[in-house]
PDB file of C-alpha atoms in Angstrom:
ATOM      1  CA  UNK W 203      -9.765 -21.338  19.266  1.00  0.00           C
ATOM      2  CA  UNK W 204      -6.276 -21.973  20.460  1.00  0.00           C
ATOM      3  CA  UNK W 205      -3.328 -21.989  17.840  1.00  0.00           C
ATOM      4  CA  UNK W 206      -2.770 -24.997  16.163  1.00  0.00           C
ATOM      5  CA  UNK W 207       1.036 -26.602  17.731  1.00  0.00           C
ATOM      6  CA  UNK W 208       3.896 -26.163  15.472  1.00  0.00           C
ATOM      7  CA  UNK W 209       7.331 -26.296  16.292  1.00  0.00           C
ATOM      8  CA  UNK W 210       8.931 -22.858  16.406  1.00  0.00           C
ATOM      9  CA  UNK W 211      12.351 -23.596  14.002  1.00  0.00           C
ATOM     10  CA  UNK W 212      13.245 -26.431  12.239  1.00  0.00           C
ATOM     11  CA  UNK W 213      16.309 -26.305  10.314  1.00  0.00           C
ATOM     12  CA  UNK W 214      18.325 -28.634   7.596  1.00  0.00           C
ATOM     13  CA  UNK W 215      21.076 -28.086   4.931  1.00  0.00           C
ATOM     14  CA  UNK W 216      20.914 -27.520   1.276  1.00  0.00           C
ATOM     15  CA  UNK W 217      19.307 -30.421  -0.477  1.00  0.00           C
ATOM     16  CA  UNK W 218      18.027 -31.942   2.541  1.00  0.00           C
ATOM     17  CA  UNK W 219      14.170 -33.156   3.380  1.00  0.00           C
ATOM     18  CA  UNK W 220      12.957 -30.864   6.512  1.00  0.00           C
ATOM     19  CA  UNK W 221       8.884 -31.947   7.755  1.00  0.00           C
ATOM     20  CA  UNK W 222       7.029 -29.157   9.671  1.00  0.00           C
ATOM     21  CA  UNK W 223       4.460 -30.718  12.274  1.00  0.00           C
ATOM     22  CA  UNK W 224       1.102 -29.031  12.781  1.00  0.00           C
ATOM     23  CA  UNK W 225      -1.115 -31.024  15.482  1.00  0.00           C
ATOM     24  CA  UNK W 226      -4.520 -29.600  16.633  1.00  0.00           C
ATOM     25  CA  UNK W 227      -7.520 -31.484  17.827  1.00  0.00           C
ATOM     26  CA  UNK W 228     -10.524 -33.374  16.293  1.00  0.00           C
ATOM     27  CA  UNK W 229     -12.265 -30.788  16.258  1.00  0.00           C
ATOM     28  CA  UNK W 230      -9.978 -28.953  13.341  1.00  0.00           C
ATOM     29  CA  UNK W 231      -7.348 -30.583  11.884  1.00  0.00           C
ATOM     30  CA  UNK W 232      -8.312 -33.937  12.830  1.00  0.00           C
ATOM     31  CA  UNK W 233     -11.863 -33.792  11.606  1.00  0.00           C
ATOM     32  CA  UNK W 234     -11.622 -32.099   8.480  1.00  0.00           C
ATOM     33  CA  UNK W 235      -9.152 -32.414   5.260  1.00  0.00           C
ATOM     34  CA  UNK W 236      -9.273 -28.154   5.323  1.00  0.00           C
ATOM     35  CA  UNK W 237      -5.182 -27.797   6.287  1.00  0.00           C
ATOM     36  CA  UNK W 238      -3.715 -25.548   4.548  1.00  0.00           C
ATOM     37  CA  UNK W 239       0.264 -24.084   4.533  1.00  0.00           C
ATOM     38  CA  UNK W 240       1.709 -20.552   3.971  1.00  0.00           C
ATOM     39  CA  UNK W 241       5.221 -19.433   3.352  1.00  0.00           C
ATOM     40  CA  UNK W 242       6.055 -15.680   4.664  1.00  0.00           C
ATOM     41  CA  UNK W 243       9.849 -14.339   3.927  1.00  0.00           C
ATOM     42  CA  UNK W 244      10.234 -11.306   6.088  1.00  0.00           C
ATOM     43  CA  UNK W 245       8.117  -8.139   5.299  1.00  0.00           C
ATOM     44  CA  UNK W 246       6.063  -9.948   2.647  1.00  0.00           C
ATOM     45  CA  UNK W 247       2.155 -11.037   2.529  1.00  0.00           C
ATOM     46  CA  UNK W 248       2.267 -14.906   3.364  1.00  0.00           C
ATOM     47  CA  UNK W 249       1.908 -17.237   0.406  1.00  0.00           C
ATOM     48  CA  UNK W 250      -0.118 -20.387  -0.474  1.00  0.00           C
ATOM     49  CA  UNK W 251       2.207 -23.954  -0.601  1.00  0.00           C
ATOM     50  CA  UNK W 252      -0.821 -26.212   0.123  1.00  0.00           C
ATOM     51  CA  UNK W 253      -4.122 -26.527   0.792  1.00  0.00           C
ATOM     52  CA  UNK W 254      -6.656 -29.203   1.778  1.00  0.00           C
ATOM     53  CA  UNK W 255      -3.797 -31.023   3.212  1.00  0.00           C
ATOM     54  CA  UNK W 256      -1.939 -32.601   0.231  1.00  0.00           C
ATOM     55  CA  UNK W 257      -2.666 -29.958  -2.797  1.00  0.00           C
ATOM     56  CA  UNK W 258      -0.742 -27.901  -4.126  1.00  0.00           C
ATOM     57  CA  UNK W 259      -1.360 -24.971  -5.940  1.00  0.00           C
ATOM     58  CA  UNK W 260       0.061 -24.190  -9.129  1.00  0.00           C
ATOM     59  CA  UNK W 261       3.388 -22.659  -9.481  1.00  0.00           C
ATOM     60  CA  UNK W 262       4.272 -23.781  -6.296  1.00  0.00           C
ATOM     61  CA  UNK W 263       7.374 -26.250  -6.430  1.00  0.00           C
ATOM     62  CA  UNK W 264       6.623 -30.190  -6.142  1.00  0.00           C
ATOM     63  CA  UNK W 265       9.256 -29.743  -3.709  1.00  0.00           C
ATOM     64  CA  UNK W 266       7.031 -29.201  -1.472  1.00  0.00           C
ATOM     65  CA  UNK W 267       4.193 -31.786  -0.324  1.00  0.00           C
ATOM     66  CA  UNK W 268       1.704 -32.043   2.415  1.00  0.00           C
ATOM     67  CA  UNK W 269      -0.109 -34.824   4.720  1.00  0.00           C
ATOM     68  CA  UNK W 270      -2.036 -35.275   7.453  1.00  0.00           C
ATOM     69  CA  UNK W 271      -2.490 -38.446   9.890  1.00  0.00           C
ATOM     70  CA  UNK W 272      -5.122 -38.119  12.588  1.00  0.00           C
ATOM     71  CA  UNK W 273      -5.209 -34.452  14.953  1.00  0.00           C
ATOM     72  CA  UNK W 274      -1.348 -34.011  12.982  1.00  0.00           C
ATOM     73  CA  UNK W 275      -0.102 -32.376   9.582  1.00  0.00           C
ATOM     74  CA  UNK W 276       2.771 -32.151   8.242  1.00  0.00           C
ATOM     75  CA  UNK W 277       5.011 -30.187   5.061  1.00  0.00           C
ATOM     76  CA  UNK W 278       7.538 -31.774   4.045  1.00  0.00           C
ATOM     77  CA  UNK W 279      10.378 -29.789   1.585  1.00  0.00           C
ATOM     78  CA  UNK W 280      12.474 -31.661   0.444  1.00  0.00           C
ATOM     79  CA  UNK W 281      15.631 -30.440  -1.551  1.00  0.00           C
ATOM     80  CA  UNK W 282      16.077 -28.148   0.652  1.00  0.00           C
ATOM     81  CA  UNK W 283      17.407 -24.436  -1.150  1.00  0.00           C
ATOM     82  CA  UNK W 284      18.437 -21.492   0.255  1.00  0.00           C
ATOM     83  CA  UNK W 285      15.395 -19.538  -0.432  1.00  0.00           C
ATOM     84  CA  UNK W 286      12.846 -22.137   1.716  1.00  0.00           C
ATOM     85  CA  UNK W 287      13.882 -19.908   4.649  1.00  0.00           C
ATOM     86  CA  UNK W 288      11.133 -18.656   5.738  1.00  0.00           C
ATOM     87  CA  UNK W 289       8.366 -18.530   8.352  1.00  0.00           C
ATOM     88  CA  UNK W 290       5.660 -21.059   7.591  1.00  0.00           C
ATOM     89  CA  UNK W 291       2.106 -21.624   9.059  1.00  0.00           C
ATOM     90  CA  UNK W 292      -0.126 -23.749   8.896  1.00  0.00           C
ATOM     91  CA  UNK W 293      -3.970 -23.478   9.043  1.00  0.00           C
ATOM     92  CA  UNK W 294      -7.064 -25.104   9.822  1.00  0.00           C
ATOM     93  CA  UNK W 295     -10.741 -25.161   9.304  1.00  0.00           C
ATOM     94  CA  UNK W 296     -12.573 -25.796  12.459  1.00  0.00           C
ATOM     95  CA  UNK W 297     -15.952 -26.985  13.775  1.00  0.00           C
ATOM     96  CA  UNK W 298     -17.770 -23.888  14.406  1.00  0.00           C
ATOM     97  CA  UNK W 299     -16.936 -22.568  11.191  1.00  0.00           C
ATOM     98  CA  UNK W 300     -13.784 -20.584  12.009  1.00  0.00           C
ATOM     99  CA  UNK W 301     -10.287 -20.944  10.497  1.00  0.00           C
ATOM    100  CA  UNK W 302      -7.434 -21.440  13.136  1.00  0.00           C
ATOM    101  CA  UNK W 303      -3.590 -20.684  12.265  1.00  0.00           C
ATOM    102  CA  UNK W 304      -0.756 -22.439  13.716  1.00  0.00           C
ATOM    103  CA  UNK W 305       2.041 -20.540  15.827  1.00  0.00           C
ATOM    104  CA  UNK W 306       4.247 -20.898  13.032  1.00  0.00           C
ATOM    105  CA  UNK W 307       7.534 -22.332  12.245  1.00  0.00           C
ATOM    106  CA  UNK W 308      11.115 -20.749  11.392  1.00  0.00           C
ATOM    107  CA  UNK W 309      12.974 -22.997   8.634  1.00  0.00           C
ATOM    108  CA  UNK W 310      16.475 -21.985   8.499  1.00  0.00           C
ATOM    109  CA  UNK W 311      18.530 -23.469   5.764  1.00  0.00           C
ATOM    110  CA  UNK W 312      22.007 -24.235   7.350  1.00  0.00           C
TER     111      UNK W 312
ATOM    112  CA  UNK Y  74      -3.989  -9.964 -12.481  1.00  0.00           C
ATOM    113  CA  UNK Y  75      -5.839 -10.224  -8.549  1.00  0.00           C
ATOM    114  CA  UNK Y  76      -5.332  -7.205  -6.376  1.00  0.00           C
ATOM    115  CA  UNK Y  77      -6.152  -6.505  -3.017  1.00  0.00           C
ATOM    116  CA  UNK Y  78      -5.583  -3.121  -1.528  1.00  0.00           C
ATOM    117  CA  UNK Y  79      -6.111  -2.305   2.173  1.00  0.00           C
ATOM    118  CA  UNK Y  80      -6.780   1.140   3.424  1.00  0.00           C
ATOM    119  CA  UNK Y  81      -8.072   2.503   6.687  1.00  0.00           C
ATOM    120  CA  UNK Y  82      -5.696   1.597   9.080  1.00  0.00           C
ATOM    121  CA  UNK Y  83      -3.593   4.559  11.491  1.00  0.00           C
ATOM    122  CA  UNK Y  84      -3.008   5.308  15.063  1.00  0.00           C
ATOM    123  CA  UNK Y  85      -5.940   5.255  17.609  1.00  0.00           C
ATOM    124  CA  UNK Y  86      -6.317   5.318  21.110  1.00  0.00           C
ATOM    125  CA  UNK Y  87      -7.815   2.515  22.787  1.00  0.00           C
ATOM    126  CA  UNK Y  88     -11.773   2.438  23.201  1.00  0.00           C
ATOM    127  CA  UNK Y  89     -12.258   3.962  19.868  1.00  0.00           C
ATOM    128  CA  UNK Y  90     -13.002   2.893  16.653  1.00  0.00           C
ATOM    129  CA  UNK Y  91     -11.989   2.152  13.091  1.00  0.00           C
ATOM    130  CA  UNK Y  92     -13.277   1.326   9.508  1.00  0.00           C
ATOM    131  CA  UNK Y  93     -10.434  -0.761   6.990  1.00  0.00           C
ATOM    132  CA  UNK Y  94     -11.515  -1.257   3.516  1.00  0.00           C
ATOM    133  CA  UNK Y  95     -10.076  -3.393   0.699  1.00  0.00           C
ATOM    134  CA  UNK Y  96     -10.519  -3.038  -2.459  1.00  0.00           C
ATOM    135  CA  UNK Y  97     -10.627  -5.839  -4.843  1.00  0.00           C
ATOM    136  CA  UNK Y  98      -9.334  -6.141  -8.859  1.00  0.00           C
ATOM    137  CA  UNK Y  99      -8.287  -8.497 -11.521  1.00  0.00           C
ATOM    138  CA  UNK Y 100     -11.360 -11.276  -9.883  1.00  0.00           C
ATOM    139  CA  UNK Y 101     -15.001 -11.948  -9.903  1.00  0.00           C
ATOM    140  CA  UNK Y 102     -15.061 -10.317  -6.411  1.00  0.00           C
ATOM    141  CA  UNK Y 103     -18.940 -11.702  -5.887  1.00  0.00           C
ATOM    142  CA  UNK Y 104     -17.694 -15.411  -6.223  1.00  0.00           C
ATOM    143  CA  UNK Y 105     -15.015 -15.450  -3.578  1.00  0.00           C
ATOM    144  CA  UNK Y 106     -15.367 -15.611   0.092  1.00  0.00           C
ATOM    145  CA  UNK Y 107     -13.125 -13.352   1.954  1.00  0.00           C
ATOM    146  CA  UNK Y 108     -10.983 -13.095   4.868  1.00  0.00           C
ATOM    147  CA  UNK Y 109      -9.381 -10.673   7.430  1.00  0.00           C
ATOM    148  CA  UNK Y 110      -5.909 -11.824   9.045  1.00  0.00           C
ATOM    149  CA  UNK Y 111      -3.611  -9.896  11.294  1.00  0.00           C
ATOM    150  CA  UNK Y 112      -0.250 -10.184  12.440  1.00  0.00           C
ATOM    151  CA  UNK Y 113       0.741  -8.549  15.847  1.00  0.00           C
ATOM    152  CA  UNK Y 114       4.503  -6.691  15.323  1.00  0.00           C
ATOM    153  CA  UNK Y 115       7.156  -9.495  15.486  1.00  0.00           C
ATOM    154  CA  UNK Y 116       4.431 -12.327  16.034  1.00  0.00           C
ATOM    155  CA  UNK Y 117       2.161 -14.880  13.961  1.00  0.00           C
ATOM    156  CA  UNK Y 118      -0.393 -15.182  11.692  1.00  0.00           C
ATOM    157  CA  UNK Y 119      -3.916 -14.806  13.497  1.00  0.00           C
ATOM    158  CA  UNK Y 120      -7.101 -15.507  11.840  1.00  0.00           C
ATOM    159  CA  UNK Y 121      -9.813 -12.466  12.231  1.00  0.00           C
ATOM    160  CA  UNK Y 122     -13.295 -12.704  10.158  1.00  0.00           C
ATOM    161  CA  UNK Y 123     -14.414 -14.364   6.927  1.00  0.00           C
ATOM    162  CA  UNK Y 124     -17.715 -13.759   5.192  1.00  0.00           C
ATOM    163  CA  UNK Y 125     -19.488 -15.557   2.287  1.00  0.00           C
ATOM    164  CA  UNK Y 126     -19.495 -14.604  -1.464  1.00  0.00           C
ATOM    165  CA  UNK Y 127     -23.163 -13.031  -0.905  1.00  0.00           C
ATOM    166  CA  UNK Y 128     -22.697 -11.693   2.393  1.00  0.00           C
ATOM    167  CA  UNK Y 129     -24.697 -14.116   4.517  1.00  0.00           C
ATOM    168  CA  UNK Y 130     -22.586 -15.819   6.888  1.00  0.00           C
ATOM    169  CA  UNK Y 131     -20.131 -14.266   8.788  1.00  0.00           C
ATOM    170  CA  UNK Y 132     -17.782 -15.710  11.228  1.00  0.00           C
ATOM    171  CA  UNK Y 133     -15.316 -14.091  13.721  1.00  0.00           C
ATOM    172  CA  UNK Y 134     -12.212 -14.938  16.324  1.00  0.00           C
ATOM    173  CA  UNK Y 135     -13.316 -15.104  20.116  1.00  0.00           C
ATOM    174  CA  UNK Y 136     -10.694 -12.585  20.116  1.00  0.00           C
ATOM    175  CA  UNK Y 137     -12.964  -9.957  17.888  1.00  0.00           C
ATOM    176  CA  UNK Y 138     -16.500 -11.268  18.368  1.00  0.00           C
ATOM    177  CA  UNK Y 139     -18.864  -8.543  19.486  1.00  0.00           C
ATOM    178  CA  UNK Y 140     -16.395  -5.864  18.458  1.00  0.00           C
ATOM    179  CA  UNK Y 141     -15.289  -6.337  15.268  1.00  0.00           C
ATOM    180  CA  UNK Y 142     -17.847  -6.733  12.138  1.00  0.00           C
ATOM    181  CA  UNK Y 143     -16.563  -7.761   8.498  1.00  0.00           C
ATOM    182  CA  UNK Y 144     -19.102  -6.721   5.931  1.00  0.00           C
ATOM    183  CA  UNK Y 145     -18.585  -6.169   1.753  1.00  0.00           C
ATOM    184  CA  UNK Y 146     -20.252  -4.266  -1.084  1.00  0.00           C
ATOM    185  CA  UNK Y 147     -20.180  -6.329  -3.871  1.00  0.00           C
ATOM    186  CA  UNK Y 148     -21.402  -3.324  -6.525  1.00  0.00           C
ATOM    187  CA  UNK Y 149     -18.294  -1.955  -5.511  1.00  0.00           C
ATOM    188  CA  UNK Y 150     -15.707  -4.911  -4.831  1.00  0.00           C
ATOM    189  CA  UNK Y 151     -14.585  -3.664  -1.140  1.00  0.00           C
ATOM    190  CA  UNK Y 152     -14.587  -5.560   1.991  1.00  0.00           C
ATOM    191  CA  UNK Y 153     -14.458  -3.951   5.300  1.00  0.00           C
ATOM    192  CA  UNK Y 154     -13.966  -4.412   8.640  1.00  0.00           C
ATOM    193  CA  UNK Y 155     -15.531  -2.113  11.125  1.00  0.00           C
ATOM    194  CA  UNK Y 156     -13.207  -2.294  14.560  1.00  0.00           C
ATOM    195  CA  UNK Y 157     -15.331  -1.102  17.557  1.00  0.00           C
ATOM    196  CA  UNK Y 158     -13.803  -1.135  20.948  1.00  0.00           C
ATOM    197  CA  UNK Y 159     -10.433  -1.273  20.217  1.00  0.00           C
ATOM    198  CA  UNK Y 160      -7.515  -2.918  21.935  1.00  0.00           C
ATOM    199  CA  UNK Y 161      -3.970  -2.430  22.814  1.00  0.00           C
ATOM    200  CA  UNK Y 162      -3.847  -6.013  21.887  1.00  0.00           C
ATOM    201  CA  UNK Y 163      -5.627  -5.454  18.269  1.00  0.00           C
ATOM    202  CA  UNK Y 164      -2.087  -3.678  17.142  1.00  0.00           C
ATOM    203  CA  UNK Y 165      -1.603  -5.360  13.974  1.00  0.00           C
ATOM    204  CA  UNK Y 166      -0.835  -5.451  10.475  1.00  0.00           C
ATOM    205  CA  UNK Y 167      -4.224  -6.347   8.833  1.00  0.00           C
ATOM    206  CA  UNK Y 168      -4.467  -8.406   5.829  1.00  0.00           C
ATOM    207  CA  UNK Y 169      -7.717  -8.504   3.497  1.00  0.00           C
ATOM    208  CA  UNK Y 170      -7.759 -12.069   1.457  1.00  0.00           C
ATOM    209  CA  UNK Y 171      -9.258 -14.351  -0.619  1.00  0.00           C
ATOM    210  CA  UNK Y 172     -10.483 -17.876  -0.746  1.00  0.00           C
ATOM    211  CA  UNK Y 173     -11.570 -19.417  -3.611  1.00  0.00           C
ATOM    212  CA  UNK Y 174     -15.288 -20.905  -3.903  1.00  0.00           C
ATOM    213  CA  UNK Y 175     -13.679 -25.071  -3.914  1.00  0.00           C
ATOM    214  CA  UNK Y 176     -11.001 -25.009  -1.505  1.00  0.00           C
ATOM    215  CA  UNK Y 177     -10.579 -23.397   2.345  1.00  0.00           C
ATOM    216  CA  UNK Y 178      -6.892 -22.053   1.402  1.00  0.00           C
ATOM    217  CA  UNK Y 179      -6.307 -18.434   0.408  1.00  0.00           C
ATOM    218  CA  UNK Y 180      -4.823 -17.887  -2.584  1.00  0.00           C
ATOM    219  CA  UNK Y 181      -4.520 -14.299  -2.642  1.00  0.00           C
ATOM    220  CA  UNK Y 182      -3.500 -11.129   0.168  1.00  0.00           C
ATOM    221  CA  UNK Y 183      -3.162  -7.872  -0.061  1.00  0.00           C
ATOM    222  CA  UNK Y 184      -0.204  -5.740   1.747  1.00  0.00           C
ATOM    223  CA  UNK Y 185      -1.915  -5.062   4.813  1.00  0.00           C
ATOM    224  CA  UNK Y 186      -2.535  -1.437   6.376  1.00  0.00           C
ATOM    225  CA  UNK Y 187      -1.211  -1.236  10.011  1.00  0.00           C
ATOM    226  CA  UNK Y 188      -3.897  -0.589  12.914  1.00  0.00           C
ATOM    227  CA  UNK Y 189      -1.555   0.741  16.002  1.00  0.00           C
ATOM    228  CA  UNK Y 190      -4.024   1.295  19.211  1.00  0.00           C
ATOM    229  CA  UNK Y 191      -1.901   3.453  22.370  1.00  0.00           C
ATOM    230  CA  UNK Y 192      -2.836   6.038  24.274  1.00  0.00           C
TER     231      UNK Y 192
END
């Protein structure tokens, strides 16, 4: 059950397109469509962007998408606005039945 | 509208033991599978326990597994999590949320209730 690999900041101006990697293995995000994304501003409970990889759930902003190619996800956010800045993770469903989150990622809007 | 409230958490030292509850509102708590996360002071999200709608599958973190046991009382919509052998290392905010029956993200968390374990 090691953390799923994200990188730890990514950062982009104001109405730019930013994509947050999240690579595992086969035996989580490669072998199931179970990826999911959360958005946590400081001091708050994290929130649901997307789940099973490309869904989004609603009131969440269709600036925001997901994907996933092989052992590697990705959110994208495109348009980028001040209040994206955040911490985002993502998450995975794995082969023995467990979830896995990912290290996490800091997007700072420049 | 959904609420989830954690309670139970404090200061311990380490070797002992602690109960958190959540209790659930505003949902069809029986339907929903539901999940324990922490977060360490500073750090990341980190996945605990889940357990089914009905109580009958139960999985756990290496991290947790043999010490930690998530249970629920669906006549009274509360989830627990009974923390046995505890940790410096288990210091955490713990979360109590939810996962709807079609999809594996979780739509819903409460607040947390901090769990600090030092001697």
């Amino acid at each position: 059950q090691s953390a799923l690999t994200q990188p730890a900041s990514v950062s982009g101006s104001p109405g730019q397109s930013i994509t947050i990697s999240c690579t595992g293995t086969s035996d989580d995000v490669g072998g199931y469509n179970y990826v999911s994304w959360y958005q946590q501003h400081p001091g708050k409970a994290p929130k649901l962007m997307i789940y099973d990889v490309s869904n989004r759930p609603s009131g969440v902003s269709n600036r925001f998408s997901g994907s996933k190619s092989g052992n590697t996800a990705s959110l994208t956010i495109s348009g980028l606005q001040a209040e994206d800045e955040a911490d985002y993770y993502c998450k995975s469903y794995t082969s023995t039945s467990t979830y896995v989150f990912g290290i996490g990622t800091k997007v700072t809007v420049l | 509208q959904v609420q989830l409230v954690e309670s139970g958490g404090g200061v311990v030292q380490p070797g002992t033991s602690l109960r958190l509850s959540c209790a659930a509102s505003g949902f069809s708590f029986s339907n929903y599978a539901m999940h324990w996360v922490r977060q360490a002071p500073g750090k990341g999200l980190e996945w605990v326990a889940v357990i089914s709608y009905d109580g009958s599958h139960k999985y756990y973190a290496d991290s947790v597994k043999g010490r930690f046991t998530i249970s629920r009382d669906n006549s009274k919509n509360t989830l627990y999590l009974q923390m046995n052998s505890l940790r410096p290392e288990d210091t955490a905010l713990y979360y109590c949320a939810r996962k709807p029956p079609t999809t594996t993200g979780i739509d819903s968390w409460g607040q947390g209730t901090l769990v600090t374990v030092s001697s």
